[in-house]
Amino acid sequence: MAGLDLLSDQGYRVDGRRAGELRKIQARMGVFAQADGSAYIEQGNTKALAVVYGPHEIRGSRARALPDRALVNCQYSSATFSTGERKRRPHGDRKSCEMGLQLRQTFEAAILTQLHPRSQIDIYVQVLQADGGTYAACVNAATLAVLDAGIPMRDFVCACSAGFVDGTALADLSHVEEAAGGPQLALALLPASGQIALLEMDARLHEDHLERVLEAAARAARDVHTLLDHVVRQHVCEASLLLGD
Amino acid sequence: MKETPLSNCERRFLLRAIEEKKRLDGRQTYDYRNIKISFGTDYGCCIVELGKTRQSDLLVKLNRLLERCLRNSKCIDTESLCVVAGEKVWQIRVDLHLLNHDGNIIDAASIAAIVALCHFRRPDVSVQGDEVTLYTPEERDPVPLSIHHMPICVSFAFFQQGTYLLVDPNEREERVMDGLLVIAMNKHREICTIQSSGGIMLLKDQVLRCSKIAGVKVAEITELIQKALENDQKVRKEGGKFGFAESIANQRITAFKMEKAPVDTSDVGEKAEEIIAEAEPPSEVSVSNPVLWTPGTAQIGEGIENSWGDLEDSEKEDEDEGGSDEAIILDNVKMDTGVDISNIGSQDAPIVLSDSEEEEMIILEPDKSPKKIRTQTIGVKQEKAASKKPMKKRKKKRAVN
């Protein structure tokens, strides 16, 4: 398709990044006072907000309570103004349900649910602006929010998307690169052990290239981890200063 | 309808079996169940049987996965479906009906969908300037869809936090699995979709290994599909009978029919011998001989101490020889038993003193004391079995003198 060259001859992408380069990430924890934990993250132009309530008693039917661990409940919602064209249904449509399920699955594996039996942890994620890599931004925001709420986790959960163009693996796709229709991989990783919490890929990719793309995504996720770690430490420093320690 | 929960025993059994690389139906780790593909009379209908898969409600997930697999991978050439640019276009819809769920509906559904798409023929249409003519199947042969490639999903089930993996889990295995990894590939070894679900932690090399296995499986399945399609086409051309009714004809009663699982029993004898040889010998069981007090009243062994307290007519419960084998002195036997019941020595088979018609009747001389037998072979068991018979006939307390 003529037009946009996703990867130029000199190795620059549409927005001037290199193949394995991430977009600028800025994050803040503790943005809401009312919630137990909250966080806001900006990955390039993708902006996501996550709010965590819990652990608290199970709302609704008691029968759903698990006797040995906590229930993790995730809801994903993308604002109507988040995409180029106004979205009709912010939540409740199939894609949002699927995202919610995936987030839940990711965090059920990462949170130490055995420490809070018969209780529930709610994670609500809201996407304010979607410019590619929405799943990754949601996961990163949710990790920070869960940490802000003080809920114990095995490790950070860092996510990043990756693609494949012209024999090169690209990390952290923007909307333009996603819309081009090439293969896209979304990966959520626990950096310390290298375990993959969630792996999802669309569109055709030859098996031989799979390893390279996985590698690129894993490396990018580790870079995200460094950044998130820095954010958490800074937040703790500020908080302890305020407390006068 | 809520499904019955899986019991802990069953769960443990399945997990243990998987650890020992055994599956319930005798398959190997990477084996698929038999796939049977049959076509309907109309173009575009097909039934896929993978084991026996039944109805269930994981449909949202399945739906999204198939959508992504078939739509995003562009397996159908959508441009060829255009009739008049900007005005008329063909719309293709795939309806999947799950008839039976015996595990791994994702694979079965993906195979069914892609085979149905390959099998389907749409009416031919011709455009002359502004005029669009649609030909019925009688006027012109219907035209197949142009399909670039056939993406097929392969499911991997993980157990014990990713230590063991199985291909094509059946329903039982699905219930104990930790998580599922679905890889959709086509025969050119291009991955169309990967999705991990269920909250398992994977490692990168596990994913790569699974993709290699998936490549092999997909090649086999694609071959099978091609053969089935060719067969069907041949049958239609030759004017033979085709359709669902034909393919199901030879099974008369289909409910509760299970295929024989190929289980290897060649070394069962040896294995059994080994187990018996290594096992500890059964503990010594002292067997008393049956004592027949009166016709119809027999006693085997002695009961344990009566714990009901002082009762006037305490009845000694005659117990099986399996019960207390130690020295039992019955203190609270209220009967004046002239018989000294003690445990000494060994004795042979029960003494039959009369040859009455009823073989179960055994008459013993009252003064003989039942002795315990210390042999410990299988013979004991047989004796036990034999001596059980008089027990059945026993009445309550026998009058002893």
XYZ file of C-alpha atoms in Angstrom:
646
model
C 0.000 0.000 0.000
C 1.494 3.287 -1.015
C 1.653 6.149 1.354
C 2.922 5.726 4.856
C 6.204 3.939 5.256
C 6.038 2.334 8.630
C 9.746 1.876 8.669
C 11.876 4.155 6.562
C 15.151 3.133 4.968
C 17.134 4.801 7.683
C 15.235 2.828 10.259
C 12.922 5.544 11.502
C 9.251 5.000 12.133
C 6.400 7.337 11.345
C 6.812 9.314 14.551
C 10.586 9.357 14.358
C 11.287 6.536 16.763
C 13.634 3.669 16.165
C 12.386 0.126 15.858
C 12.774 -0.906 19.484
C 12.101 2.469 21.040
C 9.199 3.092 23.378
C 7.076 6.184 23.455
C 7.445 8.637 26.284
C 5.845 7.298 29.437
C 4.668 9.479 32.253
C 2.777 8.134 35.227
C 1.370 9.311 38.508
C 0.064 7.302 41.432
C -2.532 8.323 43.936
C -4.516 10.665 41.730
C -7.809 10.043 43.534
C -8.154 10.335 47.256
C -11.428 8.446 47.577
C -10.320 5.212 45.982
C -8.042 2.740 47.706
C -5.581 2.971 44.850
C -5.411 4.920 41.640
C -2.960 5.710 38.889
C -2.743 7.606 35.655
C -0.419 6.774 32.813
C 0.425 8.370 29.489
C 2.194 6.302 26.881
C 2.782 8.701 24.051
C -0.719 9.878 23.274
C -2.484 6.941 24.883
C -3.869 7.983 28.233
C -5.324 5.523 30.723
C -6.662 5.832 34.217
C -6.979 2.975 36.676
C -8.789 2.824 39.980
C -8.690 0.016 42.526
C -11.088 -0.700 45.346
C -10.356 -3.423 47.769
C -9.917 -5.866 49.204
C -13.434 -5.572 50.511
C -16.374 -7.804 51.109
C -17.978 -9.458 48.162
C -20.735 -7.338 46.697
C -23.733 -9.017 45.291
C -24.132 -12.712 45.707
C -22.196 -14.244 48.576
C -22.126 -17.481 46.699
C -19.430 -16.157 44.442
C -16.992 -15.852 47.318
C -14.030 -18.147 46.988
C -13.087 -19.796 50.258
C -9.352 -19.671 49.763
C -8.655 -16.576 47.731
C -9.889 -13.189 46.661
C -12.049 -12.526 43.659
C -10.611 -10.096 41.148
C -13.122 -8.089 39.197
C -12.005 -5.967 36.270
C -13.901 -3.570 34.138
C -12.623 -1.854 31.076
C -14.199 1.208 29.619
C -13.062 3.511 26.891
C -14.417 7.004 26.810
C -16.583 8.052 23.903
C -14.092 10.751 22.998
C -11.100 8.439 23.119
C -10.993 7.498 19.459
C -11.001 9.494 16.258
C -14.691 8.903 15.731
C -17.012 9.157 18.669
C -17.752 5.783 20.180
C -21.306 4.772 20.834
C -21.006 2.424 23.767
C -18.301 3.107 26.319
C -18.683 -0.250 27.992
C -20.744 -3.386 27.767
C -19.888 -4.217 24.198
C -18.083 -7.370 23.351
C -14.662 -5.878 22.964
C -14.815 -4.250 26.386
C -16.010 -7.501 27.923
C -13.121 -9.319 26.387
C -10.638 -6.721 27.607
C -12.096 -6.946 31.073
C -11.715 -10.715 31.020
C -8.129 -10.448 29.895
C -7.243 -7.909 32.545
C -8.849 -10.074 35.151
C -6.913 -13.072 34.043
C -3.664 -11.119 34.102
C -4.153 -9.779 37.574
C -5.509 -12.940 39.086
C -2.219 -14.504 38.256
C -0.157 -11.636 39.626
C -1.964 -10.615 42.799
C -1.414 -12.784 45.845
C -5.075 -13.619 46.190
C -4.471 -16.268 48.836
C -3.862 -13.550 51.380
C -7.410 -12.252 51.162
C -9.873 -15.113 51.126
C -13.545 -14.458 50.656
C -13.036 -10.892 49.558
C -13.126 -8.973 46.342
C -10.737 -6.639 44.583
C -12.157 -4.296 41.948
C -10.051 -2.838 39.196
C -11.616 -0.262 36.917
C -9.710 0.997 33.927
C -10.739 3.906 31.799
C -9.081 4.865 28.543
C -9.192 8.586 27.933
C -7.328 8.681 24.673
C -6.561 5.678 22.525
C -3.548 5.992 20.286
C -2.445 2.409 20.017
C -1.328 0.054 22.742
C -4.457 0.483 24.838
C -4.205 -2.946 26.458
C -0.626 -2.287 27.472
C -1.445 1.100 28.930
C -4.351 -0.380 30.872
C -2.224 -3.085 32.385
C 0.526 -0.680 33.352
C -1.928 1.748 34.900
C -3.665 -1.047 36.764
C -0.359 -2.315 38.152
C 0.435 1.086 39.565
C -3.041 1.421 40.992
C -2.871 -1.975 42.680
C 0.485 -1.040 44.175
C -0.948 2.262 45.300
C -3.727 0.383 47.067
C -1.164 -1.651 48.913
C -2.360 -4.997 47.609
C 0.527 -7.477 47.546
C 1.576 -8.736 44.122
C 4.112 -11.262 42.946
C 5.824 -8.734 40.770
C 5.086 -5.763 38.557
C 2.947 -6.610 35.575
C 4.361 -4.742 32.620
C 2.812 -4.849 29.219
C 3.803 -3.704 25.786
C 2.684 -4.221 22.255
C 4.894 -5.255 19.376
C 4.597 -5.558 15.640
C 6.507 -6.783 12.660
C 7.272 -4.798 9.520
C 9.830 -5.449 6.792
C 11.646 -8.066 8.743
C 12.036 -5.873 11.806
C 10.184 -6.128 15.049
C 8.705 -2.860 16.274
C 7.950 -2.178 19.910
C 5.066 -0.122 21.273
C 2.834 0.405 18.297
C 0.935 3.600 17.756
C -2.509 3.761 16.220
C -1.192 4.395 12.724
C 0.997 1.333 12.878
C -1.820 -0.790 14.265
C -4.244 0.312 11.612
C -1.839 -0.650 8.853
C -2.938 -4.205 9.402
C 0.304 -5.940 10.147
C 0.718 -8.479 12.904
C 0.363 -7.104 16.418
C 1.312 -8.817 19.606
C 0.273 -7.742 23.090
C 2.342 -9.150 25.902
C 2.030 -8.841 29.674
C 5.108 -9.910 31.560
C 6.341 -10.340 35.110
C 9.835 -8.927 34.612
C 11.762 -10.656 37.356
C 10.934 -14.196 36.319
C 10.173 -13.532 32.687
C 6.830 -15.271 32.966
C 4.174 -14.296 30.503
C 0.840 -13.488 32.084
C -0.969 -12.828 28.859
C -0.122 -13.233 25.218
C -2.326 -12.186 22.376
C -1.626 -11.843 18.712
C -3.591 -10.943 15.638
C -2.960 -11.137 11.942
C -0.565 -13.337 10.084
C 2.967 -13.757 11.237
C 5.261 -16.469 10.077
C 6.314 -18.849 12.803
C 9.982 -18.133 12.280
C 9.510 -14.512 13.175
C 7.581 -15.258 16.319
C 10.663 -15.472 18.466
C 11.967 -12.110 17.378
C 8.703 -10.366 17.993
C 8.339 -12.007 21.394
C 11.859 -10.938 22.240
C 11.183 -7.358 21.214
C 7.999 -7.227 23.249
C 9.720 -8.731 26.277
C 12.543 -6.233 26.099
C 10.120 -3.360 25.785
C 8.138 -4.646 28.755
C 11.309 -4.715 30.822
C 12.023 -1.129 29.853
C 8.532 -0.232 30.986
C 9.279 -1.977 34.249
C 12.291 0.230 34.887
C 10.167 3.291 34.382
C 7.300 2.087 36.550
C 9.707 1.108 39.279
C 11.125 4.602 39.233
C 7.641 6.094 39.457
C 6.745 3.951 42.450
C 9.906 4.811 44.308
C 9.402 8.486 43.676
C 5.842 8.301 44.912
C 6.897 6.546 48.085
C 9.576 9.184 48.653
C 7.045 11.971 48.300
C 4.543 10.266 50.531
C 7.077 9.673 53.272
C 8.218 13.279 53.057
C 4.677 14.438 53.538
C 4.263 12.155 56.488
C 7.287 13.788 57.966
C 9.410 10.706 58.304
C -28.022 -26.385 33.528
C -25.294 -26.154 36.084
C -22.652 -28.699 35.553
C -21.793 -31.037 38.351
C -18.642 -29.915 40.151
C -15.582 -32.031 39.800
C -14.738 -34.006 42.919
C -11.342 -33.637 44.518
C -10.550 -37.282 43.972
C -11.174 -37.007 40.305
C -9.155 -33.844 40.043
C -6.224 -35.425 41.832
C -6.479 -38.528 39.738
C -6.396 -36.574 36.513
C -3.446 -34.473 37.620
C -1.503 -37.517 38.763
C -2.205 -39.258 35.504
C -0.954 -36.272 33.585
C 2.218 -36.226 35.643
C 2.821 -39.780 34.574
C 2.135 -38.827 30.983
C -1.074 -40.797 30.804
C -4.399 -39.581 29.539
C -7.798 -41.015 30.304
C -8.499 -42.175 26.807
C -5.055 -43.588 26.170
C -3.823 -40.826 23.907
C -0.308 -39.470 23.953
C 0.434 -35.921 25.052
C 0.380 -34.532 21.552
C -2.350 -36.674 20.026
C -5.588 -35.410 18.665
C -8.832 -37.308 18.885
C -10.276 -38.709 15.698
C -11.657 -35.998 13.496
C -14.615 -36.798 11.346
C -15.868 -34.324 8.773
C -19.161 -34.766 6.998
C -21.000 -32.468 4.653
C -24.627 -31.610 4.174
C -26.606 -31.629 0.985
C -26.452 -27.874 0.635
C -23.179 -26.309 -0.050
C -21.729 -24.817 3.077
C -23.046 -27.186 5.713
C -20.597 -29.328 7.508
C -20.371 -31.265 10.739
C -17.115 -31.790 12.541
C -16.834 -34.360 15.292
C -13.855 -34.196 17.587
C -14.524 -36.869 20.109
C -18.049 -35.839 21.038
C -18.369 -32.110 21.691
C -21.550 -30.807 23.372
C -23.292 -27.530 24.089
C -21.845 -25.096 26.622
C -21.623 -21.414 27.388
C -18.120 -20.173 26.792
C -19.504 -18.598 23.707
C -18.313 -15.044 24.009
C -14.723 -16.112 24.134
C -15.154 -18.553 21.317
C -16.942 -15.973 19.251
C -14.272 -13.330 19.656
C -11.506 -15.770 18.998
C -13.036 -17.078 15.812
C -13.830 -13.596 14.674
C -10.269 -12.523 15.090
C -8.966 -15.700 13.619
C -11.078 -15.639 10.496
C -11.559 -11.957 9.943
C -8.267 -10.394 10.901
C -6.199 -13.017 9.232
C -7.916 -12.238 5.946
C -8.359 -15.832 4.991
C -11.164 -14.931 2.611
C -10.548 -12.565 -0.214
C -13.099 -9.914 0.609
C -12.398 -7.922 -2.504
C -13.725 -10.716 -4.670
C -17.041 -10.449 -2.883
C -17.668 -7.065 -4.346
C -20.325 -6.928 -7.053
C -20.641 -3.270 -7.849
C -18.082 -1.044 -6.197
C -19.709 1.182 -3.656
C -23.153 -0.341 -4.097
C -23.541 -4.070 -4.008
C -21.477 -6.559 -2.146
C -21.850 -10.119 -0.937
C -22.132 -10.615 2.785
C -20.905 -13.864 4.248
C -22.171 -15.097 7.557
C -20.974 -18.159 9.416
C -23.386 -19.712 11.906
C -21.920 -22.235 14.245
C -24.103 -24.596 16.250
C -22.441 -26.521 19.012
C -24.100 -29.865 19.359
C -22.019 -31.605 21.963
C -19.220 -30.424 24.252
C -16.606 -32.949 25.128
C -13.775 -30.490 25.468
C -11.834 -28.347 23.046
C -14.740 -26.717 21.277
C -12.399 -24.018 19.998
C -10.556 -26.369 17.696
C -13.676 -28.107 16.523
C -15.410 -24.815 15.852
C -12.496 -23.391 13.911
C -12.223 -26.494 11.756
C -15.956 -26.472 11.123
C -15.981 -22.811 10.197
C -13.125 -23.005 7.764
C -14.351 -26.214 6.155
C -17.814 -24.771 5.728
C -16.328 -21.701 4.079
C -14.303 -23.870 1.742
C -17.303 -26.000 0.945
C -19.661 -23.117 0.309
C -20.683 -22.063 -3.179
C -22.273 -18.725 -3.838
C -24.548 -17.949 -6.748
C -22.812 -16.643 -9.811
C -23.378 -13.054 -10.783
C -22.469 -11.072 -13.864
C -22.336 -7.338 -14.313
C -22.889 -5.652 -17.668
C -22.536 -1.956 -17.319
C -25.241 -1.030 -14.869
C -27.087 -4.300 -15.105
C -26.480 -6.969 -12.548
C -27.747 -10.465 -13.281
C -27.929 -13.044 -10.562
C -27.958 -16.610 -11.794
C -29.702 -19.329 -9.859
C -27.850 -22.551 -9.158
C -29.745 -24.214 -11.968
C -28.686 -21.734 -14.590
C -25.050 -21.569 -13.746
C -22.943 -23.551 -11.362
C -22.405 -21.721 -8.112
C -18.973 -20.342 -7.512
C -16.741 -21.141 -4.548
C -15.354 -18.434 -2.327
C -11.760 -17.536 -2.878
C -9.904 -18.555 0.212
C -6.303 -17.595 0.662
C -5.424 -19.921 3.463
C -7.040 -22.019 6.146
C -6.352 -20.932 9.715
C -6.894 -23.728 12.192
C -6.827 -23.343 15.958
C -4.833 -25.725 18.109
C -5.433 -25.692 21.849
C -2.864 -26.511 24.485
C -3.927 -27.124 28.055
C -1.468 -26.437 30.860
C -1.389 -28.211 34.191
C 0.494 -27.738 37.442
C 1.499 -24.149 36.727
C 2.816 -24.879 33.284
C 4.813 -28.006 34.008
C 2.722 -30.287 31.851
C 0.903 -29.565 28.664
C -1.599 -31.506 26.605
C -2.956 -31.066 23.132
C -6.683 -31.297 22.513
C -7.951 -31.571 26.085
C -11.183 -33.434 26.593
C -13.836 -32.227 28.954
C -12.403 -33.745 32.123
C -8.964 -32.431 31.413
C -10.354 -28.998 30.698
C -11.877 -28.855 34.119
C -8.622 -29.469 35.909
C -6.436 -27.398 33.671
C -4.767 -24.228 34.848
C -4.965 -22.422 31.580
C -5.278 -22.684 27.849
C -3.107 -21.459 25.002
C -4.730 -21.288 21.592
C -2.573 -20.926 18.503
C -4.211 -20.546 15.124
C -1.973 -21.385 12.197
C -2.291 -22.216 8.583
C -0.382 -24.797 6.666
C 2.199 -22.271 5.494
C 3.233 -22.009 9.136
C 1.957 -18.512 9.506
C 0.508 -17.789 12.882
C -2.875 -16.155 12.592
C -3.788 -15.781 16.237
C -2.296 -16.545 19.602
C -4.274 -16.224 22.750
C -3.433 -17.323 26.240
C -6.260 -17.525 28.722
C -6.893 -18.770 32.198
C -4.184 -17.000 34.097
C -1.232 -19.302 33.599
C 2.270 -18.033 33.549
C 4.079 -19.041 30.422
C 7.693 -18.884 29.457
C 8.853 -17.762 26.077
C 10.287 -21.119 25.099
C 7.049 -22.850 26.010
C 5.222 -20.611 23.588
C 7.763 -21.299 20.872
C 7.561 -25.016 21.469
C 3.796 -24.930 21.272
C 3.934 -23.061 18.014
C 6.160 -25.760 16.541
C 3.786 -28.490 17.645
C 0.880 -26.502 16.292
C 2.610 -26.347 12.919
C 2.782 -30.110 12.742
C -0.808 -30.621 13.827
C -2.173 -28.043 11.465
C -0.464 -29.707 8.547
C -2.110 -33.008 9.399
C -5.525 -31.473 9.871
C -5.315 -29.470 6.676
C -4.569 -32.661 4.777
C -7.549 -34.315 6.329
C -9.748 -31.400 5.350
C -8.517 -31.447 1.780
C -9.253 -35.128 1.495
C -12.719 -34.716 2.904
C -13.477 -31.873 0.524
C -12.204 -33.817 -2.450
C -14.212 -36.835 -1.454
C -17.355 -34.834 -1.206
C -16.767 -33.219 -4.533
C -16.188 -36.565 -6.158
C -19.351 -37.989 -4.717
C -21.381 -35.069 -5.912
C -19.958 -35.249 -9.382
C -20.581 -38.933 -9.698
C -24.122 -38.359 -8.639
C -23.808 -40.509 -5.558
C -25.689 -39.879 -2.369
C -24.376 -37.150 -0.193
C -25.503 -35.212 2.788
C -25.766 -35.697 6.485
C -28.209 -38.567 6.338
C -25.703 -40.636 4.442
C -22.805 -39.980 6.746
C -24.658 -40.904 9.899
C -26.518 -43.868 8.486
C -24.303 -46.629 9.766
C -24.611 -45.735 13.415
C -27.983 -46.814 14.594
C -27.949 -45.804 18.174
C -25.643 -42.879 18.633
C -26.365 -41.980 22.222
C -23.900 -43.227 24.792
C -21.714 -44.740 22.196
C -18.085 -44.573 23.121
C -15.243 -45.323 20.860
C -12.952 -47.962 22.156
C -9.938 -46.284 23.603
C -6.744 -47.956 22.534
C -5.245 -48.975 25.830
C -2.055 -50.943 25.872
C -2.645 -54.093 27.910
C 0.257 -56.114 26.662
C 2.289 -55.910 29.803
C -0.483 -55.941 32.306
C 0.426 -59.420 33.468
C 4.019 -58.529 34.144
C 3.127 -55.303 35.810
C 0.717 -57.039 38.079
C 3.363 -59.571 39.029
C 5.810 -56.828 39.809
C 3.384 -55.011 41.966
C 2.495 -58.130 43.864
C 6.114 -59.082 44.333
C 7.082 -55.700 45.640
C 4.106 -55.267 47.805
C 4.266 -56.168 51.411
C 2.688 -59.421 52.269
C -0.715 -59.006 53.772
C -0.615 -58.734 57.503
C -1.191 -61.802 59.481
C -4.756 -62.515 59.884
C -5.748 -65.111 62.320
C -8.654 -67.106 61.167
C -10.709 -69.067 63.486
C -12.503 -72.113 62.432
C -16.176 -71.922 62.432
C -17.775 -73.492 65.392
C -21.207 -74.838 64.945
C -23.140 -74.813 68.141
C -26.452 -76.019 66.959
C -27.859 -76.536 63.554
C -28.144 -73.117 62.145
C -25.903 -71.388 64.593
C -22.262 -71.024 63.910
C -19.485 -68.913 65.271
C -16.333 -67.685 63.718
C -13.733 -65.981 65.781
C -14.459 -64.148 68.895
C -15.854 -60.748 69.224
C -14.053 -57.908 70.908
C -14.849 -56.868 74.358
C -18.388 -55.849 74.692
C -18.442 -52.148 75.326
C -22.101 -51.812 75.996
C -21.726 -52.207 79.676
C -23.334 -54.798 81.830
C -26.251 -56.095 80.042
C -28.192 -59.088 81.148
C -28.241 -60.775 77.852
C -25.149 -59.490 76.397
C -24.795 -60.998 73.102
C -21.418 -61.556 71.837
C -21.315 -60.256 68.365
C -19.645 -62.759 66.212
C -17.143 -61.000 64.159
C -15.232 -61.791 61.120
C -11.761 -63.074 61.552
C -10.487 -59.787 60.299
C -11.402 -58.294 63.628
C -9.221 -58.436 66.670
C -6.738 -61.130 66.311
C -5.010 -60.716 69.554
C -5.738 -62.716 72.574
C -9.236 -61.926 73.537
C -10.526 -62.884 76.827
C -14.154 -62.300 76.989
C -14.782 -61.224 80.487
C -18.320 -60.287 80.205
C -19.694 -63.277 78.552
C -22.672 -63.998 80.651
C -23.266 -67.347 79.351
C -21.930 -70.298 81.010
C -19.871 -71.477 78.307
C -18.295 -74.684 78.921
C -16.134 -73.942 76.043
C -12.797 -72.532 76.714
C -12.265 -70.010 74.116
C -8.669 -69.297 73.762
C -6.257 -68.919 70.959
C -3.830 -71.621 70.529
C -2.088 -73.311 67.770
C -3.357 -73.966 64.346
C -5.879 -76.142 62.847
C -6.962 -77.361 59.517
C -10.102 -76.860 57.636
C -13.441 -76.669 59.368
C -14.512 -79.948 60.712
C -17.557 -81.312 59.140
C -19.134 -83.859 61.296
C -22.116 -84.772 59.375
C -22.784 -85.073 55.766
C -26.018 -83.259 55.665
C -27.422 -82.001 52.445
C -26.723 -78.436 53.280
C -23.066 -78.008 52.737
C -23.070 -74.868 54.754
C -23.996 -76.660 57.876
C -21.053 -77.485 59.978
C -21.322 -79.310 63.209
C -18.531 -79.209 65.632
C -18.034 -80.999 68.833
C -18.728 -78.486 71.495
C -15.568 -79.135 73.396
C -13.308 -78.341 70.647
C -11.912 -74.897 70.943
C -11.500 -72.818 67.900
C -7.948 -72.261 67.132
C -6.334 -69.569 65.163
C -4.574 -70.225 62.016
C -1.332 -68.501 61.404
C -0.792 -69.252 57.788
C -0.723 -66.195 55.667
C -1.081 -67.070 52.077
C -3.798 -66.652 49.581
C -5.159 -69.825 50.980
C -6.297 -67.920 53.983
C -8.429 -65.764 51.855
C -10.015 -68.698 50.257
C -10.678 -70.219 53.561
C -12.119 -67.039 54.696
C -14.378 -67.033 51.759
C -15.460 -70.543 52.413
C -15.976 -69.961 56.038
C -18.079 -66.977 55.388
C -20.885 -69.187 54.311
C -21.659 -70.626 57.713
C -21.589 -67.143 59.013
C -24.510 -66.221 56.920
C -26.588 -68.849 58.557
C -25.696 -67.980 62.055
C -28.272 -66.943 64.460
C -27.783 -65.033 67.587
C -26.386 -66.531 70.672
C -26.050 -70.162 70.698
C -26.713 -72.264 73.584
C -23.583 -73.724 74.743
C -22.947 -76.136 77.262
